[in-house]
mmCIF file of C-alpha atoms and ligand atoms in Angstrom:
data_model
loop_
_atom_site.group_PDB
_atom_site.id
_atom_site.type_symbol
_atom_site.label_atom_id
_atom_site.label_comp_id
_atom_site.label_asym_id
_atom_site.label_seq_id
_atom_site.Cartn_x
_atom_site.Cartn_y
_atom_site.Cartn_z
ATOM 1 C CA MET A 307 33.985 9.966 2.335
ATOM 2 C CA ASN A 308 33.401 13.525 3.513
ATOM 3 C CA ILE A 309 36.380 15.601 4.624
ATOM 4 C CA LEU A 310 36.265 19.000 6.328
ATOM 5 C CA VAL A 311 39.227 21.349 5.806
ATOM 6 C CA THR A 312 39.130 24.280 8.243
ATOM 7 C CA GLY A 313 41.095 27.518 7.732
ATOM 8 C CA ALA A 314 40.977 26.748 4.026
ATOM 9 C CA ASN A 315 42.001 30.255 2.911
ATOM 10 C CA GLY A 316 45.350 30.065 4.701
ATOM 11 C CA GLN A 317 48.590 28.799 3.151
ATOM 12 C CA LEU A 318 48.160 25.098 3.886
ATOM 13 C CA GLY A 319 44.392 25.013 3.392
ATOM 14 C CA SER A 320 44.764 26.767 0.029
ATOM 15 C CA GLU A 321 47.427 24.273 -1.083
ATOM 16 C CA ILE A 322 45.170 21.331 -0.190
ATOM 17 C CA ARG A 323 42.340 22.960 -2.122
ATOM 18 C CA TYR A 324 44.702 23.665 -5.040
ATOM 19 C CA LEU A 325 45.801 20.023 -5.227
ATOM 20 C CA VAL A 326 42.257 18.732 -4.972
ATOM 21 C CA ILE A 327 40.695 21.128 -7.470
ATOM 22 C CA ASN A 328 43.419 22.048 -9.959
ATOM 23 C CA GLU A 329 45.770 19.131 -10.013
ATOM 24 C CA LYS A 330 43.439 16.168 -10.113
ATOM 25 C CA ASN A 331 45.592 14.683 -12.839
ATOM 26 C CA VAL A 332 48.809 15.060 -10.900
ATOM 27 C CA ILE A 333 47.189 13.465 -7.890
ATOM 28 C CA GLN A 334 45.823 10.625 -9.998
ATOM 29 C CA ASN A 335 49.282 10.093 -11.453
ATOM 30 C CA SER A 336 50.612 9.642 -7.969
ATOM 31 C CA LYS A 337 47.798 7.119 -7.475
ATOM 32 C CA LEU A 338 45.763 9.217 -5.085
ATOM 33 C CA ASN A 339 42.073 8.444 -5.513
ATOM 34 C CA ILE A 340 40.882 11.908 -4.731
ATOM 35 C CA GLN A 341 37.596 11.339 -6.554
ATOM 36 C CA ASN A 342 36.603 9.079 -3.646
ATOM 37 C CA TYR A 343 36.272 12.092 -1.368
ATOM 38 C CA ASN A 344 34.017 15.102 -0.941
ATOM 39 C CA PHE A 345 35.944 18.046 0.431
ATOM 40 C CA TYR A 346 34.304 20.827 2.420
ATOM 41 C CA PHE A 347 36.672 23.798 2.382
ATOM 42 C CA THR A 348 35.715 26.324 5.033
ATOM 43 C CA ASP A 349 37.215 29.463 6.494
ATOM 44 C CA LYS A 350 36.262 31.698 9.386
ATOM 45 C CA ASN A 351 33.211 33.171 7.623
ATOM 46 C CA LYS A 352 31.754 29.776 6.743
ATOM 47 C CA LEU A 353 32.827 27.877 9.847
ATOM 48 C CA ASP A 354 34.363 29.581 12.863
ATOM 49 C CA ILE A 355 36.241 26.886 14.799
ATOM 50 C CA THR A 356 35.851 28.858 18.031
ATOM 51 C CA ASN A 357 32.096 28.201 17.870
ATOM 52 C CA LYS A 358 31.556 24.641 19.115
ATOM 53 C CA LYS A 359 27.872 24.539 18.235
ATOM 54 C CA GLU A 360 28.605 25.649 14.678
ATOM 55 C CA ILE A 361 31.200 22.868 14.249
ATOM 56 C CA GLU A 362 28.792 20.265 15.666
ATOM 57 C CA GLU A 363 26.029 21.330 13.309
ATOM 58 C CA PHE A 364 28.400 21.343 10.336
ATOM 59 C CA VAL A 365 29.849 17.870 10.906
ATOM 60 C CA ASN A 366 26.398 16.384 11.583
ATOM 61 C CA LYS A 367 24.787 17.971 8.550
ATOM 62 C CA ASN A 368 27.616 16.927 6.228
ATOM 63 C CA ASN A 369 28.430 13.547 7.746
ATOM 64 C CA ILE A 370 32.125 14.450 8.142
ATOM 65 C CA LYS A 371 34.543 11.520 8.637
ATOM 66 C CA ILE A 372 37.867 13.383 8.625
ATOM 67 C CA ILE A 373 38.750 16.889 9.796
ATOM 68 C CA ILE A 374 41.972 18.515 8.577
ATOM 69 C CA ASN A 375 42.471 21.495 10.855
ATOM 70 C CA CYS A 376 44.451 24.139 8.974
ATOM 71 C CA ALA A 377 42.891 26.988 10.965
ATOM 72 C CA ALA A 378 45.163 28.738 13.427
ATOM 73 C CA TYR A 379 46.207 32.047 14.916
ATOM 74 C CA THR A 380 49.633 32.368 13.240
ATOM 75 C CA ALA A 381 50.651 35.996 13.878
ATOM 76 C CA VAL A 382 53.591 35.048 16.102
ATOM 77 C CA ASP A 383 54.512 38.579 17.254
ATOM 78 C CA LYS A 384 50.944 39.883 17.540
ATOM 79 C CA ALA A 385 50.073 36.901 19.762
ATOM 80 C CA GLU A 386 52.229 38.438 22.503
ATOM 81 C CA SER A 387 49.596 41.169 22.893
ATOM 82 C CA GLU A 388 46.566 39.058 21.859
ATOM 83 C CA LYS A 389 47.055 36.121 24.180
ATOM 84 C CA GLU A 390 43.350 35.415 24.709
ATOM 85 C CA LEU A 391 42.507 35.322 21.024
ATOM 86 C CA ALA A 392 45.553 33.158 20.233
ATOM 87 C CA ASP A 393 44.539 30.781 23.031
ATOM 88 C CA LEU A 394 40.936 30.655 21.835
ATOM 89 C CA ILE A 395 41.925 29.643 18.288
ATOM 90 C CA ASN A 396 45.047 27.528 18.915
ATOM 91 C CA HIS A 397 43.917 25.818 22.104
ATOM 92 C CA LYS A 398 40.213 26.096 22.988
ATOM 93 C CA ALA A 399 38.990 25.575 19.420
ATOM 94 C CA VAL A 400 41.261 22.525 19.052
ATOM 95 C CA GLU A 401 39.674 21.160 22.217
ATOM 96 C CA TYR A 402 36.226 21.654 20.606
ATOM 97 C CA LEU A 403 37.339 19.923 17.398
ATOM 98 C CA ALA A 404 38.873 17.081 19.404
ATOM 99 C CA ASP A 405 35.779 16.603 21.607
ATOM 100 C CA ILE A 406 33.484 16.550 18.592
ATOM 101 C CA SER A 407 35.830 14.185 16.735
ATOM 102 C CA LYS A 408 35.855 11.815 19.697
ATOM 103 C CA GLN A 409 32.087 11.963 20.053
ATOM 104 C CA LYS A 410 31.420 11.437 16.324
ATOM 105 C CA ASP A 411 34.264 8.978 15.653
ATOM 106 C CA ILE A 412 35.930 11.426 13.257
ATOM 107 C CA SER A 413 39.671 11.274 12.480
ATOM 108 C CA LEU A 414 41.373 14.571 13.173
ATOM 109 C CA ILE A 415 44.542 15.733 11.422
ATOM 110 C CA HIS A 416 45.851 18.720 13.324
ATOM 111 C CA ILE A 417 48.852 20.929 12.491
ATOM 112 C CA SER A 418 51.296 22.224 15.080
ATOM 113 C CA THR A 419 54.649 23.954 15.120
ATOM 114 C CA ASP A 420 58.397 23.768 15.764
ATOM 115 C CA TYR A 421 57.866 26.765 18.103
ATOM 116 C CA VAL A 422 56.756 24.335 20.845
ATOM 117 C CA PHE A 423 60.513 23.811 21.377
ATOM 118 C CA ASP A 424 62.926 26.219 23.054
ATOM 119 C CA GLY A 425 65.599 25.814 20.368
ATOM 120 C CA LYS A 426 68.385 24.739 22.677
ATOM 121 C CA ASN A 427 68.929 21.414 20.906
ATOM 122 C CA TYR A 428 72.027 20.754 18.831
ATOM 123 C CA LYS A 429 70.445 17.975 16.737
ATOM 124 C CA PRO A 430 67.051 17.703 14.974
ATOM 125 C CA TYR A 431 64.083 17.457 17.318
ATOM 126 C CA ASN A 432 62.274 14.143 17.687
ATOM 127 C CA GLU A 433 58.562 13.964 18.392
ATOM 128 C CA ASN A 434 59.117 13.005 22.040
ATOM 129 C CA ASP A 435 61.767 15.639 22.817
ATOM 130 C CA LYS A 436 60.935 17.962 25.666
ATOM 131 C CA THR A 437 58.767 20.933 24.703
ATOM 132 C CA ASN A 438 59.346 24.365 26.172
ATOM 133 C CA PRO A 439 57.738 27.121 24.091
ATOM 134 C CA GLN A 440 59.299 30.579 24.281
ATOM 135 C CA SER A 441 56.370 32.562 22.888
ATOM 136 C CA ILE A 442 52.623 32.900 23.435
ATOM 137 C CA TYR A 443 52.049 31.437 19.964
ATOM 138 C CA GLY A 444 54.172 28.361 20.769
ATOM 139 C CA PHE A 445 52.540 28.029 24.173
ATOM 140 C CA THR A 446 48.982 28.138 22.793
ATOM 141 C CA LYS A 447 49.879 25.639 20.040
ATOM 142 C CA LEU A 448 51.280 23.276 22.674
ATOM 143 C CA LYS A 449 48.066 23.647 24.694
ATOM 144 C CA GLY A 450 46.161 22.646 21.548
ATOM 145 C CA GLU A 451 48.301 19.507 21.198
ATOM 146 C CA GLU A 452 47.675 18.650 24.848
ATOM 147 C CA ALA A 453 43.911 19.138 24.520
ATOM 148 C CA LEU A 454 43.892 16.791 21.550
ATOM 149 C CA LYS A 455 45.868 14.156 23.424
ATOM 150 C CA LYS A 456 43.567 14.426 26.429
ATOM 151 C CA SER A 457 40.445 13.979 24.300
ATOM 152 C CA ASN A 458 41.558 10.560 23.080
ATOM 153 C CA ALA A 459 40.248 11.415 19.609
ATOM 154 C CA LYS A 460 41.504 9.447 16.619
ATOM 155 C CA GLY A 461 44.122 11.010 14.396
ATOM 156 C CA ILE A 462 47.503 12.679 14.211
ATOM 157 C CA ILE A 463 49.289 15.951 14.933
ATOM 158 C CA ILE A 464 51.820 17.130 12.344
ATOM 159 C CA ARG A 465 54.353 19.658 13.587
ATOM 160 C CA THR A 466 55.865 21.710 10.814
ATOM 161 C CA SER A 467 58.165 24.734 10.432
ATOM 162 C CA TRP A 468 58.840 27.893 8.368
ATOM 163 C CA VAL A 469 55.853 27.414 6.048
ATOM 164 C CA TYR A 470 55.653 29.241 2.707
ATOM 165 C CA SER A 471 53.362 29.090 -0.293
ATOM 166 C CA SER A 472 52.262 31.231 -3.184
ATOM 167 C CA PHE A 473 49.057 31.682 -1.169
ATOM 168 C CA GLY A 474 48.983 33.954 1.866
ATOM 169 C CA ALA A 475 51.776 35.885 3.544
ATOM 170 C CA ASN A 476 55.189 34.391 4.238
ATOM 171 C CA PHE A 477 58.964 34.989 4.250
ATOM 172 C CA VAL A 478 59.451 34.226 0.537
ATOM 173 C CA LYS A 479 56.848 36.767 -0.496
ATOM 174 C CA THR A 480 58.189 39.343 1.967
ATOM 175 C CA MET A 481 61.707 38.973 0.536
ATOM 176 C CA LEU A 482 60.457 39.376 -3.024
ATOM 177 C CA ARG A 483 58.460 42.438 -2.031
ATOM 178 C CA LEU A 484 61.713 43.994 -0.784
ATOM 179 C CA LYS A 485 63.682 43.117 -3.917
ATOM 180 C CA ASP A 486 64.168 46.733 -5.031
ATOM 181 C CA LYS A 487 66.064 47.681 -1.898
ATOM 182 C CA LYS A 488 69.837 47.987 -2.245
ATOM 183 C CA GLU A 489 70.496 45.885 0.812
ATOM 184 C CA LEU A 490 68.673 43.885 3.468
ATOM 185 C CA GLY A 491 69.542 42.547 6.910
ATOM 186 C CA VAL A 492 68.462 38.981 7.669
ATOM 187 C CA VAL A 493 69.091 36.952 10.843
ATOM 188 C CA PHE A 494 71.609 34.131 10.576
ATOM 189 C CA ASP A 495 71.417 32.716 14.100
ATOM 190 C CA GLN A 496 67.995 31.077 13.809
ATOM 191 C CA ILE A 497 68.396 27.683 12.183
ATOM 192 C CA GLY A 498 65.534 25.577 10.854
ATOM 193 C CA THR A 499 64.037 24.129 7.694
ATOM 194 C CA PRO A 500 61.580 25.790 5.308
ATOM 195 C CA THR A 501 58.425 23.882 4.368
ATOM 196 C CA TYR A 502 56.682 24.336 1.042
ATOM 197 C CA ALA A 503 53.021 24.076 2.062
ATOM 198 C CA ARG A 504 52.264 22.178 -1.154
ATOM 199 C CA ASP A 505 54.594 19.344 -0.099
ATOM 200 C CA LEU A 506 52.859 19.151 3.273
ATOM 201 C CA ALA A 507 49.432 19.297 1.596
ATOM 202 C CA LYS A 508 50.388 16.400 -0.682
ATOM 203 C CA THR A 509 51.632 14.366 2.283
ATOM 204 C CA ILE A 510 48.376 14.959 4.172
ATOM 205 C CA LEU A 511 46.314 13.861 1.151
ATOM 206 C CA GLU A 512 48.475 10.756 0.747
ATOM 207 C CA ILE A 513 48.016 9.849 4.413
ATOM 208 C CA VAL A 514 44.239 10.232 4.057
ATOM 209 C CA ASP A 515 44.115 8.213 0.878
ATOM 210 C CA LYS A 516 46.682 5.495 1.425
ATOM 211 C CA HIS A 517 46.802 5.138 5.200
ATOM 212 C CA TYR A 518 43.246 5.745 6.379
ATOM 213 C CA GLU A 519 43.245 2.660 8.591
ATOM 214 C CA LYS A 520 46.495 3.638 10.259
ATOM 215 C CA LEU A 521 45.179 7.165 10.754
ATOM 216 C CA ASN A 522 42.185 5.681 12.570
ATOM 217 C CA ASN A 523 44.406 3.644 14.840
ATOM 218 C CA PHE A 524 46.398 6.615 16.093
ATOM 219 C CA LYS A 525 45.311 8.766 19.017
ATOM 220 C CA ALA A 526 46.809 12.261 18.636
ATOM 221 C CA GLU A 527 50.115 10.711 17.571
ATOM 222 C CA ILE A 528 52.727 13.393 16.835
ATOM 223 C CA PHE A 529 54.746 13.477 13.600
ATOM 224 C CA HIS A 530 57.277 16.002 12.298
ATOM 225 C CA PHE A 531 57.267 17.316 8.727
ATOM 226 C CA SER A 532 59.328 19.961 6.944
ATOM 227 C CA ASN A 533 61.378 19.846 3.781
ATOM 228 C CA GLU A 534 64.797 18.162 3.967
ATOM 229 C CA GLY A 535 67.974 20.037 4.854
ATOM 230 C CA VAL A 536 68.866 22.863 7.198
ATOM 231 C CA CYS A 537 69.433 26.613 6.810
ATOM 232 C CA SER A 538 69.270 29.978 8.534
ATOM 233 C CA TRP A 539 66.828 32.725 7.496
ATOM 234 C CA TYR A 540 69.895 34.388 5.926
ATOM 235 C CA ASP A 541 70.586 31.323 3.739
ATOM 236 C CA PHE A 542 66.888 31.084 2.891
ATOM 237 C CA ALA A 543 66.885 34.719 1.709
ATOM 238 C CA LYS A 544 70.126 34.252 -0.272
ATOM 239 C CA VAL A 545 68.685 31.282 -2.152
ATOM 240 C CA ILE A 546 65.359 33.045 -2.896
ATOM 241 C CA PHE A 547 67.232 35.921 -4.578
ATOM 242 C CA GLU A 548 69.681 33.576 -6.322
ATOM 243 C CA ILE A 549 66.845 31.548 -7.869
ATOM 244 C CA LYS A 550 65.081 34.715 -9.011
ATOM 245 C CA ASP A 551 68.373 36.132 -10.281
ATOM 246 C CA ILE A 552 67.986 39.279 -8.189
ATOM 247 C CA ASP A 553 71.119 41.192 -7.293
ATOM 248 C CA ILE A 554 70.787 42.416 -3.713
ATOM 249 C CA LYS A 555 73.213 42.691 -0.835
ATOM 250 C CA ILE A 556 72.139 40.724 2.213
ATOM 251 C CA ASN A 557 73.737 41.524 5.526
ATOM 252 C CA LEU A 558 73.967 38.986 8.306
ATOM 253 C CA ILE A 559 72.337 40.111 11.515
ATOM 254 C CA GLU A 560 72.008 38.547 14.930
ATOM 255 C CA SER A 561 68.594 38.062 16.523
ATOM 256 C CA LYS A 562 69.661 40.353 19.380
ATOM 257 C CA ASP A 563 70.034 43.175 16.858
ATOM 258 C CA TYR A 564 66.578 42.502 15.384
ATOM 259 C CA PRO A 565 64.296 42.564 18.418
ATOM 260 C CA THR A 566 60.792 41.157 17.946
ATOM 261 C CA PRO A 567 57.950 40.954 20.493
ATOM 262 C CA ALA A 568 58.037 37.112 20.397
ATOM 263 C CA LYS A 569 61.172 35.135 21.179
ATOM 264 C CA ARG A 570 61.998 32.535 18.528
ATOM 265 C CA PRO A 571 63.991 29.310 18.931
ATOM 266 C CA HIS A 572 67.609 29.534 17.737
ATOM 267 C CA TYR A 573 67.460 25.963 16.462
ATOM 268 C CA SER A 574 64.238 24.220 15.455
ATOM 269 C CA VAL A 575 65.187 21.607 12.861
ATOM 270 C CA LEU A 576 62.707 18.715 12.927
ATOM 271 C CA ASN A 577 63.632 15.046 12.569
ATOM 272 C CA LYS A 578 61.238 13.510 10.002
ATOM 273 C CA ASN A 579 62.221 9.859 10.285
ATOM 274 C CA LYS A 580 58.971 8.856 11.979
ATOM 275 C CA ILE A 581 56.594 10.218 9.311
ATOM 276 C CA LYS A 582 58.842 8.888 6.529
ATOM 277 C CA LYS A 583 58.848 5.413 7.996
ATOM 278 C CA GLU A 584 55.215 5.219 9.118
ATOM 279 C CA PHE A 585 53.611 6.629 5.966
ATOM 280 C CA ASN A 586 56.320 6.005 3.387
ATOM 281 C CA VAL A 587 56.617 9.753 2.765
ATOM 282 C CA LYS A 588 59.183 11.092 0.283
ATOM 283 C CA ILE A 589 60.307 14.577 1.290
ATOM 284 C CA PRO A 590 61.984 16.961 -1.191
ATOM 285 C CA TYR A 591 65.116 18.973 -0.305
ATOM 286 C CA TRP A 592 64.172 22.545 0.638
ATOM 287 C CA ARG A 593 66.049 24.229 -2.235
ATOM 288 C CA GLU A 594 64.322 21.966 -4.793
ATOM 289 C CA SER A 595 60.892 22.776 -3.399
ATOM 290 C CA LEU A 596 61.658 26.478 -3.300
ATOM 291 C CA LYS A 597 62.794 26.338 -6.929
ATOM 292 C CA ARG A 598 59.575 24.551 -7.867
ATOM 293 C CA MET A 599 57.447 27.135 -6.071
ATOM 294 C CA LEU A 600 59.321 30.084 -7.588
ATOM 295 C CA SER A 601 59.420 28.621 -11.099
ATOM 296 C CA TYR A 602 55.706 28.754 -11.713
ATOM 297 C CA GLU A 603 54.387 31.105 -9.121
ATOM 298 C CA VAL A 604 54.867 34.487 -7.384
HETATM 299 N N1 NAP B 1902 53.164 29.669 8.808
HETATM 300 C C1 NAP B 1902 54.178 29.047 9.373
HETATM 301 O O1 NAP B 1902 55.338 29.389 9.176
HETATM 302 C C2 NAP B 1902 53.922 27.856 10.251
HETATM 303 C C3 NAP B 1902 55.006 27.253 10.886
HETATM 304 C C4 NAP B 1902 54.781 26.140 11.705
HETATM 305 C C5 NAP B 1902 53.488 25.661 11.876
HETATM 306 N N2 NAP B 1902 52.442 26.288 11.264
HETATM 307 C C6 NAP B 1902 51.090 25.753 11.485
HETATM 308 O O2 NAP B 1902 50.611 25.263 10.251
HETATM 309 C C7 NAP B 1902 49.182 25.414 10.186
HETATM 310 C C8 NAP B 1902 48.812 26.105 8.885
HETATM 311 O O3 NAP B 1902 49.456 27.368 8.895
HETATM 312 P P1 NAP B 1902 49.321 28.407 7.694
HETATM 313 O O4 NAP B 1902 50.664 28.973 7.466
HETATM 314 O O5 NAP B 1902 48.539 27.801 6.589
HETATM 315 O O6 NAP B 1902 48.434 29.507 8.447
HETATM 316 P P2 NAP B 1902 47.651 30.743 7.840
HETATM 317 O O7 NAP B 1902 48.082 30.987 6.437
HETATM 318 O O8 NAP B 1902 47.733 31.855 8.828
HETATM 319 O O9 NAP B 1902 46.156 30.192 7.792
HETATM 320 C C9 NAP B 1902 45.382 30.027 8.921
HETATM 321 C C10 NAP B 1902 43.943 30.217 8.517
HETATM 322 O O10 NAP B 1902 43.117 30.003 9.659
HETATM 323 C C11 NAP B 1902 42.067 30.952 9.595
HETATM 324 N N3 NAP B 1902 41.423 31.151 10.876
HETATM 325 C C12 NAP B 1902 41.825 31.943 11.909
HETATM 326 N N4 NAP B 1902 40.915 31.892 12.900
HETATM 327 C C13 NAP B 1902 39.935 31.048 12.495
HETATM 328 C C14 NAP B 1902 38.721 30.602 13.067
HETATM 329 N N5 NAP B 1902 38.330 31.031 14.276
HETATM 330 N N6 NAP B 1902 37.962 29.727 12.379
HETATM 331 C C15 NAP B 1902 38.323 29.316 11.154
HETATM 332 N N7 NAP B 1902 39.455 29.710 10.538
HETATM 333 C C16 NAP B 1902 40.251 30.577 11.210
HETATM 334 C C17 NAP B 1902 42.755 32.206 9.095
HETATM 335 O O11 NAP B 1902 41.820 33.143 8.636
HETATM 336 P P3 NAP B 1902 42.141 34.715 8.815
HETATM 337 O O12 NAP B 1902 43.430 34.943 8.092
HETATM 338 O O13 NAP B 1902 40.937 35.350 8.182
HETATM 339 O O14 NAP B 1902 42.263 34.964 10.286
HETATM 340 C C18 NAP B 1902 43.636 31.630 7.990
HETATM 341 O O15 NAP B 1902 42.925 31.554 6.772
HETATM 342 C C19 NAP B 1902 48.786 26.160 11.453
HETATM 343 O O16 NAP B 1902 48.362 25.244 12.409
HETATM 344 C C20 NAP B 1902 50.087 26.801 11.919
HETATM 345 O O17 NAP B 1902 50.108 27.005 13.312
HETATM 346 C C21 NAP B 1902 52.625 27.357 10.443
#
């Protein structure tokens, strides 16, 4: 079966590629039959998802049966001043992928974000909780979800949060880059859950491999995925430095004292019960995943 992974040079796309190429044994040990699939890893230069004709030609030529859309405009603050580009990638391009998937009977796995919520909840968000994005990024991602639902294409949407990886740019790498400073200020009033992109990549591959029929029966069904547990960015930073045994003073700051162009939800913890139940997913605790990532990478 032929699988297209878009945005393959980003954090999630790179982790999927890493698992497929470098950890065949690990995947086989977990009984994933990855050898049954041909993966086409593409990024903007090879396949620009904002070009509908290019996507059509690619999926026809390569007889694609599943698309995993890891491509996105993810610069949350920059999106405030690049609304059109963010909308083109996070919304219009998803509409193209969805239309083509519907037309060609392809299953589409699309990734969305906790930033579709306003953060006013006091308990973890369920998939059917009311959305109310506070930023252009969140708004364009929600539009992408809606376009997918409207298309009636087969597949699922996985909302995730606070993604990090040894590939690409993220909070963990930013903290480690700042390790020589005497002290740092990190916000403590935004609460969420970090997601190691490798754990999400593994879950996506397991869904493809073990639950292909189910995947085909869903129509843009939404699922939530992050690691287990809850923390603030402050706690996240503390644990990164603890694990790496780096002595640095971290000061607690409030979001109001760290103004950013995009407003972020104060609380965006995701409830993962649905994905755990439907696909029998085992999700590691965030500190364990972070330890794993930091132990052999960065
Ligand atoms: N990062 C997070 O904290 C976070 C949190 C919640 C949800 N998510 C969602 O999770 C998914 C994966 O995120 P990520 O962290 O892996 O993102 P990422 O590292 O920014 O990767 C996104 C990739 O998409 C590529 N891309 C951009 N425009 C494209 C186009 N027109 N055609 C093809 N590829 C294009 C980017 O290439 P360039 O870099 O060359 O532009 C980049 O390689 C996204 O849907 C994101 O919205 C992420």
